[in-house]
Amino acid sequence: MRRKLLLSTVSALAAIVSAVPAGQQGDWTEPFPPFRIADNLYYVGSKGLANYLVTTQQGHILINSDLEANVPMIRESVEKLGYKFSDVKILLISHAHWDHDAGSAMIKQITGASYMVMEADVPVVESGGKSDFQYGSSTGSLYPPAKVDRVLHDGDEVKLGGAVLVAHLTPGHTKGCTTWTMKVKDGGKTYDAVIIGSPNVNPGYKLVDNKLYPGIAEDYERTFRVLKALPCDYFLGAHGSYFDMETKYARLKQGGASPFIDPDGYKSYVSEREQAFRKELAKQKGADR
Ligand SMILES: [Zn+2]
């Protein structure tokens, strides 16, 4: 009787687990309508994973490749906006985690895009996630390796057809985590757009005595210094949840000023994430004594 109960519990758990594959969250592969954020900057991501398309006369820049399962969705979004997926000339990422870079090899193959990645994330993307300090040996986090065509460093510019994106090294979440900034024009004004790479300390991250990432806490410190210093009008990030994408998208239709212009939302998000980091660091330092 007891054994039977245990078995049914196990199979019920297996059913829950199989609904969402290892290393994934439900809304990551849920389609979302593509839309114009401002100027030549578009949202082409799913509900849970953010992708940005910067269009120019000389081809386009795509930020993030997501899971391999997302690639057909990204392509469809680009085409719905009236652009050709094959015109994507440059592929960038927010950081070297599978939910932002697993589809890179596939996108490179389809479009022939040049893949540009921050130096410290290069070994991770080129090993298909195997050299990641946290997730390198968890199978649900691995993906097809992709060759990097240009190695980026802090402050480097990525230019195409008049568009200029600046790569800011905001490490900690990954060693080469990148926050992208660009100028966008709207209604005759120029604005600063910031696409946050990730300020988050994931469950299980060791901030103290991390043998595979010795400088992790100092790197997070740097990230918060950088994020607090960046001028921001359009507040964006690697996941829509960072900037409440769904609520703001619903408000877009009401007209008026863009809901994505949210400097206060940016400041409070960064400050809240910094506090979360400090709390976790204090907790781990306390446990260390
Ligand atoms: Zn991540």
PDB file of C-alpha atoms and ligand atoms in Angstrom, residues 95-100 135 173-174 197-198 202 205 239 242, ligand 1:
ATOM      1  CA  HIS A  95      24.986  36.548 -21.426  1.00  0.00           C
ATOM      2  CA  ALA A  96      26.170  32.965 -21.974  1.00  0.00           C
ATOM      3  CA  HIS A  97      23.244  31.033 -20.487  1.00  0.00           C
ATOM      4  CA  TRP A  98      21.210  28.568 -22.554  1.00  0.00           C
ATOM      5  CA  ASP A  99      18.021  30.651 -22.390  1.00  0.00           C
ATOM      6  CA  HIS A 100      19.834  33.445 -24.286  1.00  0.00           C
ATOM      7  CA  TYR A 135      25.863  24.936 -14.896  1.00  0.00           C
ATOM      8  CA  HIS A 173      25.664  36.453 -13.340  1.00  0.00           C
ATOM      9  CA  THR A 174      28.107  35.159 -15.975  1.00  0.00           C
ATOM     10  CA  GLY A 197      22.295  41.635 -19.186  1.00  0.00           C
ATOM     11  CA  SER A 198      21.266  40.319 -15.744  1.00  0.00           C
ATOM     12  CA  ASN A 202      20.816  32.633  -9.188  1.00  0.00           C
ATOM     13  CA  TYR A 205      25.458  30.705  -6.722  1.00  0.00           C
ATOM     14  CA  HIS A 239      13.868  38.861 -19.707  1.00  0.00           C
ATOM     15  CA  TYR A 242      12.919  42.665 -15.472  1.00  0.00           C
TER      16      TYR A 242
HETATM   17 ZN    ZN B   1      21.106  33.815 -16.958  1.00  0.00          ZN
END
